[in-house]
Coordinates of C-alpha atoms and ligand atoms in Angstrom, one line a residue:
M1266 CA 4.2 2.0 -5.3
N1267 CA 0.4 2.7 -5.6
I1268 CA -1.7 2.8 -2.5
I1269 CA -5.3 3.5 -1.4
L1270 CA -6.2 5.3 1.8
L1271 CA -9.5 4.0 3.1
G1272 CA -11.5 5.2 6.1
A1273 CA -14.7 6.9 7.0
P1274 CA -15.1 10.7 6.6
G1275 CA -13.2 12.3 9.4
A1276 CA -10.9 9.3 9.9
G1277 CA -7.9 11.5 9.1
K1278 CA -7.2 10.5 5.5
G1279 CA -6.3 14.0 4.4
T1280 CA -4.0 14.7 7.3
Q1281 CA -2.1 11.4 6.8
A1282 CA -2.1 11.9 3.0
T1283 CA -0.1 15.1 3.3
R1284 CA 2.5 13.3 5.5
I1285 CA 2.7 10.2 3.3
E1286 CA 3.1 12.4 0.2
E1287 CA 6.1 14.2 1.8
E1288 CA 7.8 11.0 3.2
F1289 CA 7.2 8.6 0.3
G1290 CA 6.9 10.9 -2.7
L1291 CA 3.5 9.5 -3.7
T1292 CA 1.2 11.9 -5.6
H1293 CA -1.9 12.6 -3.5
V1294 CA -5.1 12.1 -5.6
S1295 CA -8.1 13.2 -3.6
T1296 CA -11.4 12.9 -5.5
G1297 CA -13.1 15.2 -3.0
D1298 CA -10.4 17.9 -3.6
I1299 CA -10.7 17.4 -7.4
F1300 CA -14.5 17.9 -7.2
R1301 CA -14.1 21.0 -5.0
R1302 CA -11.7 22.5 -7.5
H1303 CA -14.2 21.8 -10.3
M1304 CA -16.9 23.4 -8.2
R1305 CA -14.9 26.6 -7.6
Q1306 CA -14.1 26.8 -11.3
E1307 CA -17.8 26.2 -12.2
T1308 CA -16.9 23.5 -14.7
P1309 CA -19.6 21.2 -16.1
I1310 CA -18.2 18.4 -13.8
G1311 CA -18.3 20.9 -10.8
K1312 CA -21.9 21.8 -11.5
K1313 CA -23.0 18.2 -11.7
A1314 CA -21.0 17.2 -8.6
R1315 CA -22.3 20.0 -6.4
S1316 CA -25.9 18.7 -6.4
Y1317 CA -24.7 15.4 -5.0
I1318 CA -22.0 16.7 -2.7
K1319 CA -24.3 19.2 -0.9
K1320 CA -26.7 16.3 -0.1
G1321 CA -23.9 14.1 1.1
Q1322 CA -24.4 11.6 -1.7
L1323 CA -21.9 10.0 -4.0
V1324 CA -21.3 11.6 -7.4
P1325 CA -22.4 9.1 -10.0
D1326 CA -19.8 6.4 -10.8
E1327 CA -19.6 7.2 -14.5
V1328 CA -18.4 10.7 -13.7
T1329 CA -16.1 9.7 -10.9
I1330 CA -14.5 6.7 -12.5
E1331 CA -13.7 8.6 -15.7
L1332 CA -12.2 11.5 -13.7
V1333 CA -9.9 9.2 -11.8
R1334 CA -9.0 7.2 -14.9
T1335 CA -7.8 10.4 -16.7
T1336 CA -6.0 11.7 -13.6
L1337 CA -4.1 8.4 -13.2
D1338 CA -3.3 8.2 -16.9
E1339 CA -1.7 11.6 -16.7
L1340 CA 0.4 10.3 -13.8
G1341 CA 1.5 7.3 -15.8
N1342 CA -0.4 5.1 -13.4
N1343 CA 2.4 5.0 -11.0
N1344 CA 3.4 6.3 -7.5
F1345 CA 0.0 7.5 -6.5
M1346 CA -2.0 7.6 -3.3
L1347 CA -5.8 7.6 -3.7
D1348 CA -7.8 9.3 -1.0
G1349 CA -11.6 9.1 -1.3
F1350 CA -11.6 6.6 -4.1
P1351 CA -12.8 3.9 -4.5
R1352 CA -15.9 4.5 -2.5
N1353 CA -17.9 1.4 -3.6
I1354 CA -17.3 -2.0 -5.1
N1355 CA -18.1 -0.9 -8.6
Q1356 CA -15.4 1.8 -8.4
A1357 CA -12.9 -0.7 -6.9
E1358 CA -13.5 -3.1 -9.7
A1359 CA -13.1 -0.4 -12.4
L1360 CA -9.8 0.7 -10.7
G1361 CA -8.5 -2.9 -10.6
K1362 CA -8.9 -3.2 -14.4
T1363 CA -6.6 -0.2 -15.1
S1364 CA -4.2 0.1 -12.1
N1365 CA -2.1 -2.1 -10.0
I1366 CA -2.6 -1.4 -6.2
D1367 CA 0.1 -2.5 -3.8
C1368 CA -1.5 -1.7 -0.5
V1369 CA -4.8 -0.5 1.0
I1370 CA -4.5 1.3 4.3
D1371 CA -7.7 1.4 6.3
I1372 CA -7.7 4.1 9.0
S1373 CA -10.1 2.7 11.5
V1374 CA -12.0 5.0 13.8
D1375 CA -14.9 4.5 16.3
F1376 CA -18.1 5.8 14.6
G1377 CA -19.1 7.8 17.7
V1378 CA -16.2 10.3 17.3
L1379 CA -16.8 11.1 13.6
M1380 CA -19.7 13.5 14.0
D1381 CA -17.7 15.8 16.3
R1382 CA -14.6 15.5 14.2
I1383 CA -16.3 16.4 10.9
C1384 CA -18.7 19.1 12.2
G1385 CA -15.8 20.8 14.0
R1386 CA -13.5 20.6 11.0
R1387 CA -12.4 24.0 9.6
S1388 CA -10.1 24.6 6.6
C1389 CA -8.1 27.6 5.5
L1390 CA -9.2 29.2 2.2
E1391 CA -5.6 30.4 1.5
C1392 CA -3.2 27.5 2.4
G1393 CA -5.6 24.6 2.7
Y1394 CA -4.6 23.8 6.3
T1395 CA -7.2 21.7 8.1
T1396 CA -7.9 21.9 11.9
H1397 CA -10.6 21.6 14.5
I1398 CA -12.7 24.5 15.8
S1399 CA -11.7 23.6 19.4
V1400 CA -8.1 24.3 18.6
C1401 CA -8.8 27.5 16.7
P1402 CA -11.9 29.0 18.2
D1403 CA -11.2 32.5 16.8
G1404 CA -11.6 31.1 13.2
T1405 CA -8.1 32.1 12.2
C1406 CA -5.6 29.8 10.4
P1407 CA -2.6 29.1 12.8
K1408 CA -0.3 28.7 9.8
C1409 CA -1.1 31.8 7.6
G1410 CA -3.6 33.9 9.6
S1411 CA -6.3 33.7 7.0
E1412 CA -10.0 32.9 7.6
L1413 CA -10.9 29.3 8.4
V1414 CA -14.2 28.1 6.9
Q1415 CA -16.4 25.1 7.2
R1416 CA -17.0 22.9 4.1
M1417 CA -20.6 23.0 3.0
D1418 CA -20.9 19.2 3.4
D1419 CA -19.5 19.3 6.9
K1420 CA -22.9 20.5 8.4
E1421 CA -24.7 18.0 10.7
E1422 CA -27.5 16.9 8.4
T1423 CA -25.2 16.3 5.5
V1424 CA -22.6 14.5 7.7
K1425 CA -25.3 12.0 8.8
Q1426 CA -26.0 11.2 5.2
R1427 CA -22.3 10.9 4.4
L1428 CA -21.8 8.4 7.3
E1429 CA -24.8 6.4 6.1
V1430 CA -23.3 6.2 2.6
Y1431 CA -20.0 5.2 4.1
K1432 CA -21.6 2.3 6.1
N1433 CA -23.6 1.0 3.2
E1434 CA -21.3 1.6 0.2
T1435 CA -17.7 2.1 1.3
A1436 CA -17.3 -0.1 4.4
P1437 CA -17.7 -3.3 2.3
L1438 CA -14.4 -2.4 0.6
V1439 CA -12.7 -3.5 3.8
E1440 CA -13.7 -7.1 3.2
Y1441 CA -13.1 -6.7 -0.5
Y1442 CA -9.5 -5.7 -0.1
T1443 CA -9.0 -8.2 2.7
R1444 CA -9.9 -11.0 0.3
L1445 CA -7.4 -9.6 -2.2
G1446 CA -4.8 -9.7 0.6
K1447 CA -4.0 -6.0 0.3
L1448 CA -5.6 -4.5 3.4
R1449 CA -3.6 -3.2 6.4
T1450 CA -5.5 -1.6 9.3
V1451 CA -4.1 1.3 11.4
N1452 CA -5.7 2.7 14.6
G1453 CA -7.1 6.1 13.7
M1454 CA -8.1 6.8 17.3
K1455 CA -4.5 7.6 18.1
S1456 CA -2.8 11.0 17.6
P1457 CA -1.9 12.0 14.0
D1458 CA 1.8 11.4 14.8
E1459 CA 1.1 8.0 16.2
V1460 CA -1.1 7.1 13.2
F1461 CA 1.6 8.2 10.9
E1462 CA 4.2 6.0 12.7
E1463 CA 1.9 3.0 12.1
I1464 CA 1.5 3.9 8.5
K1465 CA 5.3 4.2 8.0
K1466 CA 5.8 0.7 9.4
V1467 CA 3.2 -0.7 7.0
L1468 CA 4.8 1.0 4.0
K1469 CA 8.4 0.4 4.7
Ligands
AMP2891 P1 -14.3 13.8 0.5 O1 -13.6 15.1 0.5 O2 -13.5 12.7 0.1 O3 -15.0 13.6 1.8 O4 -15.4 13.9 -0.6 C1 -16.4 14.9 -0.5 C2 -17.6 14.5 -1.4 O5 -17.2 14.4 -2.8 C3 -18.2 13.2 -1.0 O6 -19.2 13.3 0.0 C4 -18.9 12.8 -2.4 O7 -20.1 13.5 -2.5 C5 -17.9 13.3 -3.4 N1 -16.9 12.2 -3.7 C6 -15.6 12.2 -3.4 N2 -15.1 11.0 -3.8 C7 -16.0 10.3 -4.4 C8 -16.1 9.1 -5.0 N3 -15.0 8.2 -5.1 N4 -17.3 8.6 -5.5 C9 -18.4 9.4 -5.5 N5 -18.4 10.6 -4.9 C10 -17.2 11.1 -4.4

């Protein structure tokens, strides 16, 4: 089974992806995570991606599509869960030419809550755990005790830009995959546990 997780930044895709990976054995392919790894390693892709990511813009399609194509080829194009890709119609069409997608789960969230969710988001440098500053005001990871940090593109100005990009470029994918009969919507305003229950029903 191959699936796509759709949803605005802050909708909870990463949180649900971890659970889906465990429950259904799908390999989690997050383009954002791949780009951040390239940036840490200062690769040519990482250097190119950084200039776009820090402004809240999309990394150009030719870079992103190629990156996903090679990643999925390595996985044998099977049993994957895409998170953060596709992000526009062009990427979706490119994906459709090389991979079979069984289901697209749209995690739907009211736009008003996204700014707080994203600007308050903190991640652990050591174990990758992601939480909200209101839950861990001392900035320490509840899982491993390491320091929690804010992603450079989770600052307010950049988030505004990312939400604009989402509205203009990514949201049209909801209609695109509805027309293909693949879209299933879950209510992302519920608790992570409840959202996961909904997702399980869709996938089983
Ligand atoms: P994410 O972690 O999914 O929020 O992605 C962080 C940033 O990486 C995005 O704001 C984009 O700049 C870049 N990025 C991730 N996925 C894509 C994609 N499919 N197309 C273009 N840029 C992307």
